[in-house]
Amino acid sequence: QPQILFHAAAHKHVPLMESNVEEAVTNNVIGTRNVCQAASAGDMERLVLISTDKAVRPANVMGATKRIAEMIVLDAAQRTGQAFSVVRFGNVLGSRGSVVPLFKRQIAHGGPVTITHPDMKRYFMTIPEAVHLVLQASAMGQGGEIFLLNMGQQIRILDLAEDLIRLSGLEPGKDIEIAFTGIRPGEKLSEELWEEGTTYQKTAHPDIYRVQAEEANIPPQLSDMVEELNALATQSESSAIISLLDEVIPDGSVRITP
């Protein structure tokens, strides 16, 4: 019988989820509910949801559905008393969908290297760093916590691309052109790990923090809302889904647009 479950399954491609709203709900929200129910029924000792910086003040469908997934896990922890927790961090270099393998392929083909915007920034960490910190955070969880991994400063995607070109023995703009394609639907110029006005508690690990304010911010009607999202997804009511997500996400200053 498994003792610990790392729930990393999710649709994470931001523009694709903007145009496939029902799929984002079905996988990220309903899938997480199903996993929590199975873990509770199986008396799982620990469950860790791998979340994302895009769940902070979400401006897109992917981030909003991951924020709801966080709520589902925290709610299950409160109801069952089991050690279910959330770990939130940014991009992992070399993981599936990462820009690094894409840039490497584009360089190998002679370019151009495509970037959405010259000022686009993201948080990055390596796969070993991410795994190590997730394991550390999972051991700390007693149930109902959101852990945040310290990812340092955001990196400009343009700088990353230029460095990769130079590491390949080539010169940016001379041997390999860089083309800007424009910001895609749902994308921000930069992500946020640290929310203004939120209290972050230090843990035993210097690079892991606990986000206490959001742990108690679970709507009392969460179960009914998840059922409504499920019904709307089944009926392909994407506009109604977006309206409901926008209503429920705690920070209403950021509008989610299709």
mmCIF file of C-alpha atoms in Angstrom:
data_model
loop_
_atom_site.group_PDB
_atom_site.id
_atom_site.type_symbol
_atom_site.label_atom_id
_atom_site.label_comp_id
_atom_site.label_asym_id
_atom_site.label_seq_id
_atom_site.Cartn_x
_atom_site.Cartn_y
_atom_site.Cartn_z
ATOM 1 C CA GLN A 1 0.000 0.000 0.000
ATOM 2 C CA PRO A 2 1.492 3.379 -0.986
ATOM 3 C CA GLN A 3 2.397 5.682 1.888
ATOM 4 C CA ILE A 4 2.970 8.927 0.005
ATOM 5 C CA LEU A 5 1.509 10.297 -3.222
ATOM 6 C CA PHE A 6 3.005 13.125 -5.290
ATOM 7 C CA HIS A 7 0.232 14.557 -7.444
ATOM 8 C CA ALA A 8 2.079 16.138 -10.376
ATOM 9 C CA ALA A 9 -0.449 15.403 -13.138
ATOM 10 C CA ALA A 10 -1.795 18.597 -14.714
ATOM 11 C CA HIS A 11 -2.371 20.445 -17.948
ATOM 12 C CA LYS A 12 0.231 23.212 -17.591
ATOM 13 C CA HIS A 13 0.452 24.831 -21.051
ATOM 14 C CA VAL A 14 -1.023 28.299 -20.514
ATOM 15 C CA PRO A 15 -2.156 29.243 -24.080
ATOM 16 C CA LEU A 16 -3.552 25.736 -24.744
ATOM 17 C CA MET A 17 -5.683 25.924 -21.609
ATOM 18 C CA GLU A 18 -6.999 29.340 -22.638
ATOM 19 C CA SER A 19 -8.517 27.650 -25.686
ATOM 20 C CA ASN A 20 -9.404 24.372 -23.935
ATOM 21 C CA VAL A 21 -11.045 25.602 -20.746
ATOM 22 C CA GLU A 22 -13.088 22.450 -20.127
ATOM 23 C CA GLU A 23 -9.989 20.252 -20.325
ATOM 24 C CA ALA A 24 -8.206 22.432 -17.763
ATOM 25 C CA VAL A 25 -11.117 21.960 -15.351
ATOM 26 C CA THR A 26 -11.501 18.235 -16.019
ATOM 27 C CA ASN A 27 -7.829 17.456 -15.426
ATOM 28 C CA ASN A 28 -6.565 20.078 -12.975
ATOM 29 C CA VAL A 29 -9.688 20.415 -10.815
ATOM 30 C CA ILE A 30 -11.769 17.238 -11.125
ATOM 31 C CA GLY A 31 -8.663 15.074 -11.449
ATOM 32 C CA THR A 32 -7.299 16.534 -8.198
ATOM 33 C CA ARG A 33 -10.616 15.944 -6.432
ATOM 34 C CA ASN A 34 -10.578 12.309 -7.574
ATOM 35 C CA VAL A 35 -6.992 11.830 -6.412
ATOM 36 C CA CYS A 36 -7.807 13.308 -2.987
ATOM 37 C CA GLN A 37 -10.865 11.094 -2.632
ATOM 38 C CA ALA A 38 -8.863 7.988 -3.539
ATOM 39 C CA ALA A 39 -6.024 8.963 -1.184
ATOM 40 C CA SER A 40 -8.484 9.544 1.665
ATOM 41 C CA ALA A 41 -10.290 6.268 1.049
ATOM 42 C CA GLY A 42 -6.974 4.401 0.878
ATOM 43 C CA ASP A 43 -5.778 5.965 4.140
ATOM 44 C CA MET A 44 -2.751 7.487 2.403
ATOM 45 C CA GLU A 45 -0.245 8.828 4.933
ATOM 46 C CA ARG A 46 0.810 11.825 2.831
ATOM 47 C CA LEU A 47 -0.269 13.577 -0.350
ATOM 48 C CA VAL A 48 1.687 16.415 -1.953
ATOM 49 C CA LEU A 49 0.176 18.531 -4.727
ATOM 50 C CA ILE A 50 2.806 19.975 -7.068
ATOM 51 C CA SER A 51 1.466 23.462 -7.761
ATOM 52 C CA THR A 52 2.761 26.498 -9.624
ATOM 53 C CA ASP A 53 3.602 30.176 -9.298
ATOM 54 C CA LYS A 54 0.797 30.758 -11.812
ATOM 55 C CA ALA A 55 -1.682 29.991 -9.012
ATOM 56 C CA VAL A 56 -0.643 33.296 -7.380
ATOM 57 C CA ARG A 57 -3.011 36.089 -8.502
ATOM 58 C CA PRO A 58 -3.928 33.910 -11.498
ATOM 59 C CA ALA A 59 -4.409 35.736 -14.785
ATOM 60 C CA ASN A 60 -5.136 32.644 -16.858
ATOM 61 C CA VAL A 61 -7.259 29.494 -16.821
ATOM 62 C CA MET A 62 -4.327 27.208 -16.039
ATOM 63 C CA GLY A 63 -3.323 29.206 -12.956
ATOM 64 C CA ALA A 64 -6.916 29.506 -11.768
ATOM 65 C CA THR A 65 -7.572 25.766 -12.036
ATOM 66 C CA LYS A 66 -4.351 25.021 -10.155
ATOM 67 C CA ARG A 67 -5.448 27.474 -7.439
ATOM 68 C CA ILE A 68 -8.731 25.550 -7.112
ATOM 69 C CA ALA A 69 -6.708 22.309 -6.995
ATOM 70 C CA GLU A 70 -4.768 23.768 -4.047
ATOM 71 C CA MET A 71 -8.040 24.535 -2.263
ATOM 72 C CA ILE A 72 -9.263 20.973 -2.817
ATOM 73 C CA VAL A 73 -6.117 19.501 -1.241
ATOM 74 C CA LEU A 74 -6.217 21.875 1.751
ATOM 75 C CA ASP A 75 -9.913 21.215 2.268
ATOM 76 C CA ALA A 76 -9.320 17.434 2.190
ATOM 77 C CA ALA A 77 -6.555 17.854 4.787
ATOM 78 C CA GLN A 78 -8.874 19.793 7.093
ATOM 79 C CA ARG A 79 -11.733 17.317 6.727
ATOM 80 C CA THR A 80 -9.730 14.109 7.081
ATOM 81 C CA GLY A 81 -6.823 15.142 9.305
ATOM 82 C CA GLN A 82 -4.442 13.478 6.854
ATOM 83 C CA ALA A 83 -1.071 15.009 5.942
ATOM 84 C CA PHE A 84 -2.122 16.484 2.586
ATOM 85 C CA SER A 85 -0.127 19.565 1.549
ATOM 86 C CA VAL A 86 0.792 21.796 -1.406
ATOM 87 C CA VAL A 87 4.211 22.748 -2.790
ATOM 88 C CA ARG A 88 4.274 25.773 -5.080
ATOM 89 C CA PHE A 89 7.178 26.748 -7.359
ATOM 90 C CA GLY A 90 8.036 28.011 -10.839
ATOM 91 C CA ASN A 91 9.627 26.572 -13.982
ATOM 92 C CA VAL A 92 11.958 23.571 -13.914
ATOM 93 C CA LEU A 93 14.811 23.642 -16.434
ATOM 94 C CA GLY A 94 14.788 20.627 -18.729
ATOM 95 C CA SER A 95 11.339 19.395 -17.688
ATOM 96 C CA ARG A 96 8.662 18.568 -20.239
ATOM 97 C CA GLY A 97 7.552 21.786 -21.923
ATOM 98 C CA SER A 98 10.595 23.739 -20.709
ATOM 99 C CA VAL A 99 11.990 26.420 -23.016
ATOM 100 C CA VAL A 100 15.538 25.032 -22.783
ATOM 101 C CA PRO A 101 14.983 21.886 -24.908
ATOM 102 C CA LEU A 102 13.008 24.025 -27.365
ATOM 103 C CA PHE A 103 15.791 26.590 -27.638
ATOM 104 C CA LYS A 104 18.361 23.815 -28.093
ATOM 105 C CA ARG A 105 16.369 22.335 -30.984
ATOM 106 C CA GLN A 106 15.976 25.745 -32.595
ATOM 107 C CA ILE A 107 19.720 26.425 -32.285
ATOM 108 C CA ALA A 108 20.548 22.982 -33.715
ATOM 109 C CA HIS A 109 18.372 23.796 -36.740
ATOM 110 C CA GLY A 110 20.139 27.121 -37.303
ATOM 111 C CA GLY A 111 17.470 29.315 -35.708
ATOM 112 C CA PRO A 112 15.637 31.459 -35.272
ATOM 113 C CA VAL A 113 15.193 31.173 -31.524
ATOM 114 C CA THR A 114 11.645 32.336 -30.795
ATOM 115 C CA ILE A 115 10.776 34.401 -27.720
ATOM 116 C CA THR A 116 7.372 35.908 -27.024
ATOM 117 C CA HIS A 117 8.602 39.261 -25.620
ATOM 118 C CA PRO A 118 12.026 40.826 -24.878
ATOM 119 C CA ASP A 119 11.002 41.567 -21.255
ATOM 120 C CA MET A 120 9.491 38.136 -20.490
ATOM 121 C CA LYS A 121 10.831 36.817 -17.155
ATOM 122 C CA ARG A 122 10.395 33.543 -15.290
ATOM 123 C CA TYR A 123 11.583 31.732 -12.164
ATOM 124 C CA PHE A 124 13.754 28.690 -12.859
ATOM 125 C CA MET A 125 15.334 25.835 -10.939
ATOM 126 C CA THR A 126 16.953 22.576 -12.009
ATOM 127 C CA ILE A 127 15.275 19.176 -11.809
ATOM 128 C CA PRO A 128 17.515 17.983 -8.900
ATOM 129 C CA GLU A 129 16.814 21.210 -6.979
ATOM 130 C CA ALA A 130 13.064 20.857 -7.488
ATOM 131 C CA VAL A 131 12.997 17.192 -6.469
ATOM 132 C CA HIS A 132 15.141 17.808 -3.385
ATOM 133 C CA LEU A 133 12.997 20.685 -2.146
ATOM 134 C CA VAL A 134 9.707 18.883 -2.846
ATOM 135 C CA LEU A 135 10.902 15.884 -0.829
ATOM 136 C CA GLN A 136 12.020 18.164 1.999
ATOM 137 C CA ALA A 137 8.680 19.993 2.031
ATOM 138 C CA SER A 138 6.717 16.740 1.921
ATOM 139 C CA ALA A 139 8.485 15.547 5.059
ATOM 140 C CA MET A 140 7.545 18.787 6.860
ATOM 141 C CA GLY A 141 3.838 18.615 6.029
ATOM 142 C CA GLN A 142 1.472 17.755 8.865
ATOM 143 C CA GLY A 143 -1.632 18.546 6.815
ATOM 144 C CA GLY A 144 -3.127 21.638 5.223
ATOM 145 C CA GLU A 145 0.059 23.589 4.457
ATOM 146 C CA ILE A 146 1.104 25.520 1.361
ATOM 147 C CA PHE A 147 4.875 25.431 1.010
ATOM 148 C CA LEU A 148 6.687 27.863 -1.251
ATOM 149 C CA LEU A 149 10.117 27.165 -2.683
ATOM 150 C CA ASN A 150 12.561 30.071 -2.820
ATOM 151 C CA MET A 151 13.608 30.292 -6.469
ATOM 152 C CA GLY A 152 15.782 33.393 -6.222
ATOM 153 C CA GLN A 153 15.433 36.142 -8.820
ATOM 154 C CA GLN A 154 13.471 35.881 -12.046
ATOM 155 C CA ILE A 155 15.531 35.318 -15.197
ATOM 156 C CA ARG A 156 14.880 37.173 -18.445
ATOM 157 C CA ILE A 157 14.065 34.627 -21.159
ATOM 158 C CA LEU A 158 16.062 36.674 -23.689
ATOM 159 C CA ASP A 159 19.176 36.390 -21.489
ATOM 160 C CA LEU A 160 18.648 32.630 -21.176
ATOM 161 C CA ALA A 161 18.351 32.258 -24.962
ATOM 162 C CA GLU A 162 21.477 34.349 -25.614
ATOM 163 C CA ASP A 163 23.453 32.323 -23.059
ATOM 164 C CA LEU A 164 22.395 29.044 -24.695
ATOM 165 C CA ILE A 165 23.416 30.338 -28.121
ATOM 166 C CA ARG A 166 26.849 31.356 -26.799
ATOM 167 C CA LEU A 167 27.265 28.018 -24.977
ATOM 168 C CA SER A 168 26.696 26.395 -28.372
ATOM 169 C CA GLY A 169 29.707 28.311 -29.725
ATOM 170 C CA LEU A 170 27.614 30.762 -31.717
ATOM 171 C CA GLU A 171 26.834 34.465 -31.603
ATOM 172 C CA PRO A 172 23.285 35.772 -30.952
ATOM 173 C CA GLY A 173 21.996 37.977 -33.756
ATOM 174 C CA LYS A 174 24.858 36.938 -36.035
ATOM 175 C CA ASP A 175 24.908 33.146 -36.274
ATOM 176 C CA ILE A 176 21.473 32.606 -34.719
ATOM 177 C CA GLU A 177 18.683 35.134 -35.040
ATOM 178 C CA ILE A 178 16.246 35.805 -32.189
ATOM 179 C CA ALA A 179 12.635 36.430 -33.222
ATOM 180 C CA PHE A 180 9.937 37.937 -30.997
ATOM 181 C CA THR A 181 6.525 36.380 -31.590
ATOM 182 C CA GLY A 182 4.303 38.330 -29.175
ATOM 183 C CA ILE A 183 2.752 37.445 -25.815
ATOM 184 C CA ARG A 184 0.395 34.478 -26.077
ATOM 185 C CA PRO A 185 -3.136 34.304 -24.578
ATOM 186 C CA GLY A 186 -3.091 34.173 -20.783
ATOM 187 C CA GLU A 187 0.614 34.931 -20.362
ATOM 188 C CA LYS A 188 2.102 37.486 -17.956
ATOM 189 C CA LEU A 189 5.382 39.282 -18.573
ATOM 190 C CA SER A 190 6.537 38.034 -15.164
ATOM 191 C CA GLU A 191 5.228 35.584 -12.581
ATOM 192 C CA GLU A 192 4.708 36.099 -8.851
ATOM 193 C CA LEU A 193 5.813 33.749 -6.090
ATOM 194 C CA TRP A 194 5.398 36.290 -3.303
ATOM 195 C CA GLU A 195 1.990 37.875 -2.854
ATOM 196 C CA GLU A 196 1.801 41.374 -1.401
ATOM 197 C CA GLY A 197 0.349 41.483 2.101
ATOM 198 C CA THR A 198 0.809 37.741 2.655
ATOM 199 C CA THR A 199 2.723 36.414 5.657
ATOM 200 C CA TYR A 200 5.423 33.846 4.939
ATOM 201 C CA GLN A 201 6.692 31.726 7.799
ATOM 202 C CA LYS A 202 10.203 30.311 7.765
ATOM 203 C CA THR A 203 10.618 26.558 8.095
ATOM 204 C CA ALA A 204 13.492 24.318 9.147
ATOM 205 C CA HIS A 205 14.802 24.535 5.564
ATOM 206 C CA PRO A 206 16.220 27.931 4.479
ATOM 207 C CA ASP A 207 14.718 27.680 0.977
ATOM 208 C CA ILE A 208 11.221 26.564 1.976
ATOM 209 C CA TYR A 209 8.562 28.917 3.326
ATOM 210 C CA ARG A 210 5.009 28.358 4.510
ATOM 211 C CA VAL A 211 2.167 30.512 3.153
ATOM 212 C CA GLN A 212 -0.216 30.659 6.098
ATOM 213 C CA ALA A 213 -2.793 33.238 5.002
ATOM 214 C CA GLU A 214 -4.087 31.210 2.050
ATOM 215 C CA GLU A 215 -4.396 27.985 4.033
ATOM 216 C CA ALA A 216 -7.518 29.288 5.744
ATOM 217 C CA ASN A 217 -8.928 30.912 2.607
ATOM 218 C CA ILE A 218 -11.096 28.009 1.463
ATOM 219 C CA PRO A 219 -14.652 28.906 0.415
ATOM 220 C CA PRO A 220 -17.273 27.024 2.477
ATOM 221 C CA GLN A 221 -19.117 26.112 -0.724
ATOM 222 C CA LEU A 222 -16.004 24.574 -2.338
ATOM 223 C CA SER A 223 -17.550 21.132 -2.884
ATOM 224 C CA ASP A 224 -20.650 22.584 -4.573
ATOM 225 C CA MET A 225 -18.477 24.862 -6.694
ATOM 226 C CA VAL A 226 -16.346 21.921 -7.874
ATOM 227 C CA GLU A 227 -19.507 20.012 -8.816
ATOM 228 C CA GLU A 228 -20.737 23.049 -10.738
ATOM 229 C CA LEU A 229 -17.404 23.333 -12.567
ATOM 230 C CA ASN A 230 -17.649 19.647 -13.450
ATOM 231 C CA ALA A 231 -21.149 20.094 -14.859
ATOM 232 C CA LEU A 232 -20.135 23.181 -16.849
ATOM 233 C CA ALA A 233 -17.099 21.352 -18.251
ATOM 234 C CA THR A 234 -19.302 18.433 -19.316
ATOM 235 C CA GLN A 235 -21.588 20.900 -21.094
ATOM 236 C CA SER A 236 -18.634 22.772 -22.674
ATOM 237 C CA GLU A 237 -19.739 26.048 -21.065
ATOM 238 C CA SER A 238 -16.335 27.713 -21.152
ATOM 239 C CA SER A 239 -17.598 31.278 -20.584
ATOM 240 C CA ALA A 240 -19.578 30.190 -17.517
ATOM 241 C CA ILE A 241 -16.505 28.340 -16.204
ATOM 242 C CA ILE A 242 -14.362 31.456 -16.524
ATOM 243 C CA SER A 243 -16.996 33.575 -14.756
ATOM 244 C CA LEU A 244 -17.175 31.093 -11.869
ATOM 245 C CA LEU A 245 -13.386 30.861 -11.547
ATOM 246 C CA ASP A 246 -13.119 34.642 -11.562
ATOM 247 C CA GLU A 247 -15.754 34.844 -8.822
ATOM 248 C CA VAL A 248 -14.169 32.262 -6.547
ATOM 249 C CA ILE A 249 -10.445 33.071 -6.804
ATOM 250 C CA PRO A 250 -9.589 35.140 -3.690
ATOM 251 C CA ASP A 251 -7.879 38.036 -5.498
ATOM 252 C CA GLY A 252 -10.649 39.482 -7.640
ATOM 253 C CA SER A 253 -8.495 42.319 -8.983
ATOM 254 C CA VAL A 254 -7.122 40.063 -11.704
ATOM 255 C CA ARG A 255 -9.708 39.223 -14.345
ATOM 256 C CA ILE A 256 -9.503 35.889 -16.092
ATOM 257 C CA THR A 257 -10.253 36.320 -19.769
ATOM 258 C CA PRO A 258 -10.916 33.665 -22.431
#
